[in-house]
């Protein structure tokens, strides 16, 4: 079984391992994704409607003759669990199908009989679940959840779904994020990844029961790294202009002289479907930014990482908070970071810089065009500058769900595209982008640079040939971070004129 994409249509097909004709599964409009074998004759898959308001969990005949709907999510705004591991997962014995739904406003585990019937909600509460994985016997599900009250921590949990009221056990809790669980073949132990303020992503193993002691398998940080020098992030909240409470992670350098005012940097994560964690990020592509923020903190900068509306970890309402408003109220959440930093008493609000990756790069551009004098400088790493252009390539459900199509909402696309507001830029801008980027095409930054140069703006630009959206190669990271440090030092170290 495989999936294929042409323009905005994503389809599922089946072909014999020896080759031959392809059988198209679940024909129709929309996105058909996540094919998995239920048994030798059937597959489970997921279907999203073209307007991204409906998600269906399906069982399909591998011969293409029949499709049954096991569960249906419908949202008046948009189904916002795309890319978040919500797709159906059949049990090893083929009797049940597990999936994640936010039907009650939070991302929870559901299980439905493969033959059809009522879906049972396994977890409940004001927390989010992800990373479902069946035990080999098909009786238990392991997953991670930020159940402990701190949205940046994730506990490793196991649910026995054979009981009428599924029993949920916390196997690994406490501070830090425990993710990416995998069962051993015997179904007794779980391999998982753990991070916390002193631990970059490492592997641990634990027996799948309450009270078991985890055993560490790897140590990824070099021995030369002084763990005591790492700054522990603090979860803070501050008000946005419309009264919403914005969560963020504050990094304050150890021994900072709080009688003086210091420069600060606001970090804006990308995707709109990720979050900051209580310590090292769980993904390498963002962990490299976390490590650099540790470096900036040791260099005397106060750093604030914002989980603006649109971020995950805080329920459906927060995740959908930028519906038809990309760069609107979510940017107001980011902009409100400056008065919050000023209220601390040790930050100079005239020396606050902003930077971000991808959607965060777009937010950095919003900072210079919506509030031209709020931030002293900005860095855009592979950010979107024109939503019409990005819809055409790569487009997809992310933008269609949040903004509709350019044909439907052309004025909205134009108003929320920074390239149309370049004339408002008054502060220095640094742009970094890889030429092999397929998430945000390199030409986005080329078009931005062209508009900025024509308008006589102060823009520095560095391209990285062959590099992707998330910088990976060591020489690219060394060059990019050195440029970032020099840029911030030049514009934030001395008091602003």
GROMACS .gro file of C-alpha atoms in nm:
model
  497
    1UNK     CA    1   0.000   0.000   0.000
    2UNK     CA    2   0.124   0.350  -0.075
    3UNK     CA    3   0.009   0.709  -0.105
    4UNK     CA    4   0.060   0.944  -0.398
    5UNK     CA    5   0.000   1.313  -0.452
    6UNK     CA    6  -0.086   1.522  -0.756
    7UNK     CA    7  -0.154   1.891  -0.697
    8UNK     CA    8  -0.401   1.902  -0.406
    9UNK     CA    9  -0.520   1.541  -0.438
   10UNK     CA   10  -0.363   1.270  -0.218
   11UNK     CA   11  -0.462   0.913  -0.301
   12UNK     CA   12  -0.395   0.562  -0.169
   13UNK     CA   13  -0.314   0.267  -0.393
   14UNK     CA   14  -0.230  -0.102  -0.362
   15UNK     CA   15   0.005  -0.298  -0.586
   16UNK     CA   16   0.141  -0.653  -0.565
   17UNK     CA   17   0.494  -0.683  -0.424
   18UNK     CA   18   0.591  -0.852  -0.751
   19UNK     CA   19   0.452  -0.560  -0.955
   20UNK     CA   20   0.146  -0.524  -1.173
   21UNK     CA   21  -0.164  -0.309  -1.194
   22UNK     CA   22  -0.236  -0.050  -0.923
   23UNK     CA   23  -0.569  -0.061  -0.744
   24UNK     CA   24  -0.692   0.281  -0.637
   25UNK     CA   25  -0.842   0.276  -0.286
   26UNK     CA   26  -1.118   0.506  -0.157
   27UNK     CA   27  -1.171   0.719  -0.464
   28UNK     CA   28  -1.308   1.068  -0.416
   29UNK     CA   29  -1.217   1.426  -0.339
   30UNK     CA   30  -0.988   1.528  -0.058
   31UNK     CA   31  -0.677   1.381   0.101
   32UNK     CA   32  -0.652   1.004   0.156
   33UNK     CA   33  -0.354   0.931   0.378
   34UNK     CA   34  -0.196   0.697   0.637
   35UNK     CA   35  -0.264   0.356   0.477
   36UNK     CA   36  -0.197   0.063   0.713
   37UNK     CA   37  -0.286  -0.304   0.672
   38UNK     CA   38  -0.567  -0.421   0.900
   39UNK     CA   39  -0.552  -0.779   0.767
   40UNK     CA   40  -0.455  -0.937   0.436
   41UNK     CA   41  -0.764  -0.797   0.260
   42UNK     CA   42  -0.830  -0.461   0.428
   43UNK     CA   43  -0.655  -0.137   0.513
   44UNK     CA   44  -0.724   0.149   0.748
   45UNK     CA   45  -0.672   0.501   0.621
   46UNK     CA   46  -0.768   0.859   0.685
   47UNK     CA   47  -0.965   1.095   0.463
   48UNK     CA   48  -0.979   1.474   0.491
   49UNK     CA   49  -1.236   1.673   0.298
   50UNK     CA   50  -1.115   1.932   0.043
   51UNK     CA   51  -1.216   2.217   0.277
   52UNK     CA   52  -1.031   2.044   0.568
   53UNK     CA   53  -1.338   2.057   0.791
   54UNK     CA   54  -1.402   1.679   0.800
   55UNK     CA   55  -1.171   1.390   0.894
   56UNK     CA   56  -1.288   1.031   0.856
   57UNK     CA   57  -1.131   0.708   0.983
   58UNK     CA   58  -1.188   0.445   0.714
   59UNK     CA   59  -1.158   0.072   0.653
   60UNK     CA   60  -1.109  -0.005   0.284
   61UNK     CA   61  -1.120  -0.327   0.084
   62UNK     CA   62  -0.777  -0.381  -0.073
   63UNK     CA   63  -0.956  -0.478  -0.394
   64UNK     CA   64  -1.109  -0.130  -0.406
   65UNK     CA   65  -1.467  -0.255  -0.378
   66UNK     CA   66  -1.579  -0.119  -0.041
   67UNK     CA   67  -1.506   0.165   0.203
   68UNK     CA   68  -1.657   0.189   0.551
   69UNK     CA   69  -1.645   0.494   0.780
   70UNK     CA   70  -1.554   0.401   1.138
   71UNK     CA   71  -1.540   0.752   1.283
   72UNK     CA   72  -1.598   1.108   1.164
   73UNK     CA   73  -1.464   1.436   1.299
   74UNK     CA   74  -1.628   1.756   1.176
   75UNK     CA   75  -1.518   2.107   1.271
   76UNK     CA   76  -1.677   2.438   1.176
   77UNK     CA   77  -1.331   2.597   1.150
   78UNK     CA   78  -1.089   2.327   1.034
   79UNK     CA   79  -0.969   1.987   1.147
   80UNK     CA   80  -0.641   2.088   1.307
   81UNK     CA   81  -0.471   1.756   1.389
   82UNK     CA   82  -0.294   1.725   1.054
   83UNK     CA   83   0.072   1.621   1.104
   84UNK     CA   84   0.014   1.549   1.476
   85UNK     CA   85  -0.001   1.168   1.474
   86UNK     CA   86  -0.380   1.143   1.488
   87UNK     CA   87  -0.417   0.894   1.201
   88UNK     CA   88  -0.578   0.550   1.256
   89UNK     CA   89  -0.360   0.269   1.392
   90UNK     CA   90  -0.497  -0.087   1.362
   91UNK     CA   91  -0.420  -0.332   1.645
   92UNK     CA   92  -0.188  -0.625   1.567
   93UNK     CA   93  -0.478  -0.869   1.584
   94UNK     CA   94  -0.687  -0.656   1.346
   95UNK     CA   95  -0.978  -0.626   1.586
   96UNK     CA   96  -0.955  -0.262   1.687
   97UNK     CA   97  -0.845   0.072   1.546
   98UNK     CA   98  -0.698   0.345   1.765
   99UNK     CA   99  -0.672   0.711   1.673
  100UNK     CA  100  -0.654   1.059   1.826
  101UNK     CA  101  -0.947   1.301   1.810
  102UNK     CA  102  -1.010   1.645   1.959
  103UNK     CA  103  -1.387   1.595   1.958
  104UNK     CA  104  -1.413   1.722   2.318
  105UNK     CA  105  -1.167   2.009   2.263
  106UNK     CA  106  -0.851   1.819   2.365
  107UNK     CA  107  -0.646   1.557   2.181
  108UNK     CA  108  -0.745   1.220   2.326
  109UNK     CA  109  -0.719   0.848   2.253
  110UNK     CA  110  -1.017   0.671   2.099
  111UNK     CA  111  -1.062   0.304   2.008
  112UNK     CA  112  -1.326   0.165   1.770
  113UNK     CA  113  -1.397  -0.197   1.666
  114UNK     CA  114  -1.259  -0.269   1.320
  115UNK     CA  115  -1.594  -0.420   1.223
  116UNK     CA  116  -1.777  -0.100   1.316
  117UNK     CA  117  -1.954   0.026   1.626
  118UNK     CA  118  -1.925   0.297   1.887
  119UNK     CA  119  -1.586   0.458   1.940
  120UNK     CA  120  -1.472   0.459   2.304
  121UNK     CA  121  -1.284   0.756   2.448
  122UNK     CA  122  -0.987   0.618   2.644
  123UNK     CA  123  -0.843   0.940   2.795
  124UNK     CA  124  -1.016   1.252   2.924
  125UNK     CA  125  -0.910   1.586   3.067
  126UNK     CA  126  -0.746   1.917   2.981
  127UNK     CA  127  -0.433   1.769   2.828
  128UNK     CA  128  -0.311   1.644   2.490
  129UNK     CA  129  -0.210   1.295   2.380
  130UNK     CA  130   0.011   1.182   2.092
  131UNK     CA  131   0.241   0.897   1.984
  132UNK     CA  132   0.003   0.598   1.994
  133UNK     CA  133   0.160   0.251   1.970
  134UNK     CA  134  -0.008  -0.088   2.023
  135UNK     CA  135   0.143  -0.360   2.239
  136UNK     CA  136   0.223  -0.678   2.043
  137UNK     CA  137  -0.082  -0.859   2.188
  138UNK     CA  138  -0.319  -0.576   2.090
  139UNK     CA  139  -0.445  -0.530   2.446
  140UNK     CA  140  -0.265  -0.210   2.548
  141UNK     CA  141  -0.179   0.126   2.400
  142UNK     CA  142   0.126   0.332   2.495
  143UNK     CA  143   0.133   0.706   2.434
  144UNK     CA  144   0.262   1.031   2.580
  145UNK     CA  145   0.055   1.311   2.732
  146UNK     CA  146   0.112   1.648   2.903
  147UNK     CA  147  -0.119   1.538   3.182
  148UNK     CA  148   0.075   1.670   3.478
  149UNK     CA  149  -0.035   2.034   3.445
  150UNK     CA  150   0.283   2.159   3.277
  151UNK     CA  151   0.222   2.183   2.900
  152UNK     CA  152   0.594   2.139   2.831
  153UNK     CA  153   0.625   1.806   3.014
  154UNK     CA  154   0.503   1.475   2.871
  155UNK     CA  155   0.440   1.159   3.071
  156UNK     CA  156   0.468   0.811   2.921
  157UNK     CA  157   0.136   0.630   2.973
  158UNK     CA  158  -0.020   0.290   2.903
  159UNK     CA  159  -0.391   0.214   2.869
  160UNK     CA  160  -0.544  -0.134   2.896
  161UNK     CA  161  -0.821  -0.114   2.637
  162UNK     CA  162  -0.964  -0.459   2.710
  163UNK     CA  163  -1.152  -0.331   3.016
  164UNK     CA  164  -1.497  -0.176   2.985
  165UNK     CA  165  -1.352   0.136   3.146
  166UNK     CA  166  -0.991   0.145   3.017
  167UNK     CA  167  -0.737   0.175   3.297
  168UNK     CA  168  -0.464   0.433   3.229
  169UNK     CA  169  -0.127   0.399   3.404
  170UNK     CA  170   0.151   0.657   3.418
  171UNK     CA  171   0.469   0.460   3.355
  172UNK     CA  172   0.714   0.754   3.348
  173UNK     CA  173   0.620   1.097   3.485
  174UNK     CA  174   0.800   1.387   3.646
  175UNK     CA  175   0.983   1.673   3.482
  176UNK     CA  176   1.077   1.645   3.117
  177UNK     CA  177   0.930   1.511   2.795
  178UNK     CA  178   0.896   1.136   2.737
  179UNK     CA  179   0.803   1.057   2.378
  180UNK     CA  180   0.831   0.814   2.083
  181UNK     CA  181   0.751   0.496   2.273
  182UNK     CA  182   0.817   0.152   2.121
  183UNK     CA  183   0.726  -0.188   2.269
  184UNK     CA  184   0.970  -0.474   2.297
  185UNK     CA  185   0.859  -0.791   2.111
  186UNK     CA  186   0.738  -0.948   2.435
  187UNK     CA  187   0.523  -0.651   2.536
  188UNK     CA  188   0.696  -0.610   2.873
  189UNK     CA  189   0.912  -0.302   2.823
  190UNK     CA  190   0.903   0.033   2.645
  191UNK     CA  191   1.187   0.208   2.470
  192UNK     CA  192   1.137   0.585   2.464
  193UNK     CA  193   1.306   0.922   2.423
  194UNK     CA  194   1.351   1.157   2.719
  195UNK     CA  195   1.452   1.523   2.738
  196UNK     CA  196   1.465   1.776   3.023
  197UNK     CA  197   1.660   2.098   3.099
  198UNK     CA  198   1.985   1.902   3.147
  199UNK     CA  199   1.921   1.617   2.903
  200UNK     CA  200   1.919   1.646   2.526
  201UNK     CA  201   1.719   1.370   2.346
  202UNK     CA  202   1.836   1.033   2.478
  203UNK     CA  203   1.699   0.679   2.486
  204UNK     CA  204   1.567   0.509   2.799
  205UNK     CA  205   1.395   0.176   2.861
  206UNK     CA  206   1.139   0.094   3.131
  207UNK     CA  207   0.905  -0.190   3.225
  208UNK     CA  208   0.550  -0.106   3.120
  209UNK     CA  209   0.405  -0.088   3.472
  210UNK     CA  210   0.346   0.160   3.750
  211UNK     CA  211   0.648   0.226   3.972
  212UNK     CA  212   0.912   0.087   3.737
  213UNK     CA  213   1.255   0.253   3.730
  214UNK     CA  214   1.375   0.374   3.386
  215UNK     CA  215   1.722   0.276   3.268
  216UNK     CA  216   1.924   0.517   3.057
  217UNK     CA  217   2.075   0.375   2.737
  218UNK     CA  218   2.244   0.672   2.568
  219UNK     CA  219   2.415   1.001   2.653
  220UNK     CA  220   2.418   1.239   2.359
  221UNK     CA  221   2.567   1.555   2.512
  222UNK     CA  222   2.947   1.571   2.492
  223UNK     CA  223   3.121   1.518   2.826
  224UNK     CA  224   3.275   1.865   2.798
  225UNK     CA  225   2.933   2.033   2.831
  226UNK     CA  226   2.887   2.177   3.180
  227UNK     CA  227   2.532   2.073   3.270
  228UNK     CA  228   2.530   2.311   3.566
  229UNK     CA  229   2.573   2.604   3.324
  230UNK     CA  230   2.255   2.521   3.132
  231UNK     CA  231   1.973   2.766   3.207
  232UNK     CA  232   1.647   2.604   3.318
  233UNK     CA  233   1.351   2.757   3.130
  234UNK     CA  234   1.066   2.895   3.338
  235UNK     CA  235   0.705   2.865   3.222
  236UNK     CA  236   0.548   3.212   3.235
  237UNK     CA  237   0.223   3.364   3.115
  238UNK     CA  238   0.148   3.720   3.013
  239UNK     CA  239  -0.158   3.899   2.872
  240UNK     CA  240  -0.224   3.954   2.502
  241UNK     CA  241  -0.419   4.269   2.402
  242UNK     CA  242  -0.749   4.076   2.379
  243UNK     CA  243  -0.708   3.937   2.731
  244UNK     CA  244  -0.581   3.591   2.636
  245UNK     CA  245  -0.304   3.448   2.853
  246UNK     CA  246   0.004   3.368   2.643
  247UNK     CA  247   0.234   3.085   2.760
  248UNK     CA  248   0.607   3.125   2.705
  249UNK     CA  249   0.940   2.993   2.831
  250UNK     CA  250   1.179   3.242   2.991
  251UNK     CA  251   1.557   3.190   2.998
  252UNK     CA  252   1.733   3.419   3.249
  253UNK     CA  253   2.115   3.402   3.257
  254UNK     CA  254   2.260   3.270   3.581
  255UNK     CA  255   2.382   3.552   3.804
  256UNK     CA  256   2.225   3.826   3.590
  257UNK     CA  257   2.252   4.168   3.754
  258UNK     CA  258   1.883   4.247   3.792
  259UNK     CA  259   1.955   4.604   3.898
  260UNK     CA  260   2.049   4.680   3.535
  261UNK     CA  261   1.855   4.644   3.213
  262UNK     CA  262   1.980   4.391   2.958
  263UNK     CA  263   1.910   4.300   2.592
  264UNK     CA  264   1.656   4.028   2.516
  265UNK     CA  265   1.565   3.803   2.226
  266UNK     CA  266   1.219   3.669   2.144
  267UNK     CA  267   1.214   3.332   1.968
  268UNK     CA  268   0.913   3.227   1.756
  269UNK     CA  269   0.892   2.860   1.666
  270UNK     CA  270   0.769   2.748   1.326
  271UNK     CA  271   0.498   2.518   1.193
  272UNK     CA  272   0.218   2.669   1.396
  273UNK     CA  273   0.178   2.303   1.497
  274UNK     CA  274   0.460   2.260   1.744
  275UNK     CA  275   0.548   2.399   2.086
  276UNK     CA  276   0.836   2.470   2.319
  277UNK     CA  277   0.911   2.215   2.589
  278UNK     CA  278   1.035   2.221   2.947
  279UNK     CA  279   1.395   2.176   2.844
  280UNK     CA  280   1.549   2.042   2.525
  281UNK     CA  281   1.317   2.014   2.229
  282UNK     CA  282   1.215   1.661   2.136
  283UNK     CA  283   1.301   1.715   1.768
  284UNK     CA  284   1.659   1.760   1.648
  285UNK     CA  285   1.558   2.034   1.402
  286UNK     CA  286   1.441   2.250   1.693
  287UNK     CA  287   1.689   2.118   1.949
  288UNK     CA  288   1.968   2.295   1.759
  289UNK     CA  289   1.785   2.623   1.822
  290UNK     CA  290   1.734   2.534   2.188
  291UNK     CA  291   2.108   2.473   2.226
  292UNK     CA  292   2.185   2.808   2.065
  293UNK     CA  293   1.945   2.981   2.304
  294UNK     CA  294   2.143   2.829   2.588
  295UNK     CA  295   2.454   2.984   2.433
  296UNK     CA  296   2.285   3.325   2.400
  297UNK     CA  297   2.174   3.308   2.764
  298UNK     CA  298   2.531   3.235   2.871
  299UNK     CA  299   2.634   3.538   2.666
  300UNK     CA  300   2.404   3.755   2.881
  301UNK     CA  301   2.086   3.768   2.672
  302UNK     CA  302   1.743   3.714   2.826
  303UNK     CA  303   1.553   3.480   2.591
  304UNK     CA  304   1.176   3.432   2.567
  305UNK     CA  305   1.030   3.144   2.359
  306UNK     CA  306   0.660   3.209   2.289
  307UNK     CA  307   0.384   2.952   2.239
  308UNK     CA  308   0.155   3.191   2.051
  309UNK     CA  309  -0.200   3.090   1.961
  310UNK     CA  310  -0.177   2.825   1.693
  311UNK     CA  311   0.073   2.623   1.901
  312UNK     CA  312   0.000   2.271   2.016
  313UNK     CA  313  -0.012   2.154   2.378
  314UNK     CA  314  -0.297   2.379   2.491
  315UNK     CA  315  -0.611   2.230   2.338
  316UNK     CA  316  -0.807   2.282   2.018
  317UNK     CA  317  -0.924   2.636   2.090
  318UNK     CA  318  -0.567   2.769   2.126
  319UNK     CA  319  -0.446   2.566   1.829
  320UNK     CA  320  -0.720   2.713   1.609
  321UNK     CA  321  -0.667   3.065   1.744
  322UNK     CA  322  -0.526   3.202   1.418
  323UNK     CA  323  -0.810   3.079   1.197
  324UNK     CA  324  -0.848   3.321   0.902
  325UNK     CA  325  -0.599   3.546   1.080
  326UNK     CA  326  -0.241   3.431   1.018
  327UNK     CA  327  -0.010   3.697   1.156
  328UNK     CA  328  -0.301   3.874   1.328
  329UNK     CA  329  -0.383   3.791   1.689
  330UNK     CA  330  -0.109   3.529   1.698
  331UNK     CA  331   0.140   3.804   1.617
  332UNK     CA  332  -0.022   4.021   1.887
  333UNK     CA  333   0.068   3.739   2.128
  334UNK     CA  334   0.431   3.771   2.016
  335UNK     CA  335   0.434   4.151   2.024
  336UNK     CA  336   0.293   4.147   2.378
  337UNK     CA  337   0.618   3.979   2.484
  338UNK     CA  338   0.798   4.315   2.475
  339UNK     CA  339   0.592   4.491   2.745
  340UNK     CA  340   0.601   4.168   2.946
  341UNK     CA  341   0.981   4.164   2.931
  342UNK     CA  342   0.983   4.531   3.033
  343UNK     CA  343   0.771   4.449   3.337
  344UNK     CA  344   1.046   4.218   3.469
  345UNK     CA  345   1.258   4.521   3.552
  346UNK     CA  346   1.586   4.389   3.410
  347UNK     CA  347   1.517   4.401   3.033
  348UNK     CA  348   1.578   4.706   2.814
  349UNK     CA  349   1.274   4.713   2.583
  350UNK     CA  350   1.467   4.934   2.339
  351UNK     CA  351   1.704   4.639   2.285
  352UNK     CA  352   1.476   4.346   2.209
  353UNK     CA  353   1.541   4.141   1.895
  354UNK     CA  354   1.317   3.878   1.738
  355UNK     CA  355   1.388   3.575   1.526
  356UNK     CA  356   1.209   3.266   1.405
  357UNK     CA  357   1.208   2.971   1.167
  358UNK     CA  358   0.950   2.902   0.896
  359UNK     CA  359   0.620   3.038   1.033
  360UNK     CA  360   0.839   3.199   1.297
  361UNK     CA  361   1.033   3.368   1.015
  362UNK     CA  362   0.701   3.498   0.884
  363UNK     CA  363   0.631   3.633   1.235
  364UNK     CA  364   0.969   3.809   1.238
  365UNK     CA  365   0.866   3.980   0.914
  366UNK     CA  366   0.532   4.071   1.070
  367UNK     CA  367   0.724   4.230   1.355
  368UNK     CA  368   0.905   4.468   1.118
  369UNK     CA  369   0.598   4.549   0.907
  370UNK     CA  370   0.309   4.552   1.159
  371UNK     CA  371   0.500   4.712   1.450
  372UNK     CA  372   0.800   4.871   1.273
  373UNK     CA  373   0.963   5.018   1.585
  374UNK     CA  374   0.877   4.763   1.853
  375UNK     CA  375   1.179   4.535   1.795
  376UNK     CA  376   1.533   4.662   1.744
  377UNK     CA  377   1.610   4.403   1.475
  378UNK     CA  378   1.477   4.079   1.328
  379UNK     CA  379   1.604   3.754   1.177
  380UNK     CA  380   1.392   3.557   0.932
  381UNK     CA  381   1.502   3.194   0.883
  382UNK     CA  382   1.322   3.046   0.581
  383UNK     CA  383   0.998   3.234   0.646
  384UNK     CA  384   0.691   3.274   0.426
  385UNK     CA  385   0.662   3.623   0.278
  386UNK     CA  386   0.368   3.574   0.037
  387UNK     CA  387   0.080   3.339   0.124
  388UNK     CA  388  -0.049   3.334  -0.233
  389UNK     CA  389   0.291   3.214  -0.352
  390UNK     CA  390   0.315   2.956  -0.073
  391UNK     CA  391  -0.036   2.824  -0.145
  392UNK     CA  392   0.075   2.742  -0.498
  393UNK     CA  393   0.389   2.564  -0.370
  394UNK     CA  394   0.371   2.360  -0.153
  395UNK     CA  395   0.019   2.454  -0.032
  396UNK     CA  396  -0.182   2.169   0.114
  397UNK     CA  397  -0.425   2.130   0.403
  398UNK     CA  398  -0.226   2.344   0.645
  399UNK     CA  399  -0.289   2.670   0.463
  400UNK     CA  400  -0.624   2.575   0.311
  401UNK     CA  401  -0.770   2.490   0.650
  402UNK     CA  402  -0.653   2.812   0.810
  403UNK     CA  403  -0.700   3.058   0.522
  404UNK     CA  404  -0.925   2.893   0.265
  405UNK     CA  405  -0.809   2.939  -0.094
  406UNK     CA  406  -0.679   3.260  -0.258
  407UNK     CA  407  -0.987   3.252  -0.480
  408UNK     CA  408  -1.211   3.255  -0.171
  409UNK     CA  409  -1.012   3.499   0.043
  410UNK     CA  410  -0.776   3.688  -0.186
  411UNK     CA  411  -0.789   4.012   0.012
  412UNK     CA  412  -0.696   3.821   0.331
  413UNK     CA  413  -0.399   3.655   0.158
  414UNK     CA  414  -0.274   3.991   0.036
  415UNK     CA  415  -0.321   4.173   0.367
  416UNK     CA  416  -0.137   3.907   0.567
  417UNK     CA  417   0.164   3.874   0.332
  418UNK     CA  418   0.467   4.075   0.455
  419UNK     CA  419   0.607   4.122   0.102
  420UNK     CA  420   0.322   4.367   0.042
  421UNK     CA  421   0.427   4.575   0.344
  422UNK     CA  422   0.805   4.599   0.291
  423UNK     CA  423   0.785   4.979   0.272
  424UNK     CA  424   0.702   4.985   0.646
  425UNK     CA  425   1.034   4.827   0.749
  426UNK     CA  426   1.256   5.065   0.946
  427UNK     CA  427   1.479   4.825   1.142
  428UNK     CA  428   1.762   4.588   1.034
  429UNK     CA  429   1.670   4.247   0.895
  430UNK     CA  430   1.880   3.934   0.843
  431UNK     CA  431   1.743   3.658   0.615
  432UNK     CA  432   1.882   3.301   0.610
  433UNK     CA  433   1.755   3.032   0.370
  434UNK     CA  434   1.863   2.703   0.214
  435UNK     CA  435   1.830   2.662  -0.162
  436UNK     CA  436   1.694   2.304  -0.136
  437UNK     CA  437   1.406   2.400   0.096
  438UNK     CA  438   1.081   2.224   0.000
  439UNK     CA  439   0.878   2.344   0.302
  440UNK     CA  440   0.919   2.712   0.216
  441UNK     CA  441   1.075   2.745  -0.131
  442UNK     CA  442   1.399   2.945  -0.150
  443UNK     CA  443   1.235   3.181  -0.400
  444UNK     CA  444   1.019   3.317  -0.117
  445UNK     CA  445   1.327   3.485   0.032
  446UNK     CA  446   1.459   3.587  -0.311
  447UNK     CA  447   1.135   3.773  -0.380
  448UNK     CA  448   1.148   3.934  -0.034
  449UNK     CA  449   1.507   4.045  -0.089
  450UNK     CA  450   1.420   4.190  -0.429
  451UNK     CA  451   1.135   4.396  -0.282
  452UNK     CA  452   1.348   4.512   0.013
  453UNK     CA  453   1.642   4.620  -0.202
  454UNK     CA  454   1.412   4.812  -0.436
  455UNK     CA  455   1.268   4.988  -0.130
  456UNK     CA  456   1.616   5.072   0.002
  457UNK     CA  457   1.585   4.869   0.321
  458UNK     CA  458   1.866   4.751   0.551
  459UNK     CA  459   1.867   4.377   0.473
  460UNK     CA  460   2.142   4.116   0.505
  461UNK     CA  461   2.095   3.789   0.318
  462UNK     CA  462   2.273   3.455   0.329
  463UNK     CA  463   2.180   3.153   0.120
  464UNK     CA  464   2.303   2.800   0.186
  465UNK     CA  465   2.334   2.596  -0.135
  466UNK     CA  466   2.180   2.251  -0.106
  467UNK     CA  467   2.054   2.305   0.249
  468UNK     CA  468   1.701   2.215   0.351
  469UNK     CA  469   1.433   2.387   0.560
  470UNK     CA  470   1.579   2.269   0.891
  471UNK     CA  471   1.951   2.339   0.877
  472UNK     CA  472   2.139   2.012   0.924
  473UNK     CA  473   2.499   2.025   0.802
  474UNK     CA  474   2.762   2.128   1.054
  475UNK     CA  475   2.926   2.394   0.836
  476UNK     CA  476   2.586   2.554   0.771
  477UNK     CA  477   2.499   2.563   1.141
  478UNK     CA  478   2.839   2.709   1.231
  479UNK     CA  479   2.807   2.983   0.971
  480UNK     CA  480   2.440   3.060   1.043
  481UNK     CA  481   2.477   3.080   1.421
  482UNK     CA  482   2.789   3.296   1.392
  483UNK     CA  483   2.594   3.537   1.170
  484UNK     CA  484   2.303   3.538   1.414
  485UNK     CA  485   2.532   3.613   1.707
  486UNK     CA  486   2.713   3.894   1.523
  487UNK     CA  487   2.382   4.044   1.409
  488UNK     CA  488   2.230   4.047   1.757
  489UNK     CA  489   2.553   4.174   1.915
  490UNK     CA  490   2.577   4.458   1.664
  491UNK     CA  491   2.220   4.578   1.718
  492UNK     CA  492   2.144   4.486   2.081
  493UNK     CA  493   2.465   4.504   2.284
  494UNK     CA  494   2.487   4.883   2.310
  495UNK     CA  495   2.198   5.109   2.415
  496UNK     CA  496   1.980   5.210   2.122
  497UNK     CA  497   2.020   5.570   1.998
   0.00000   0.00000   0.00000
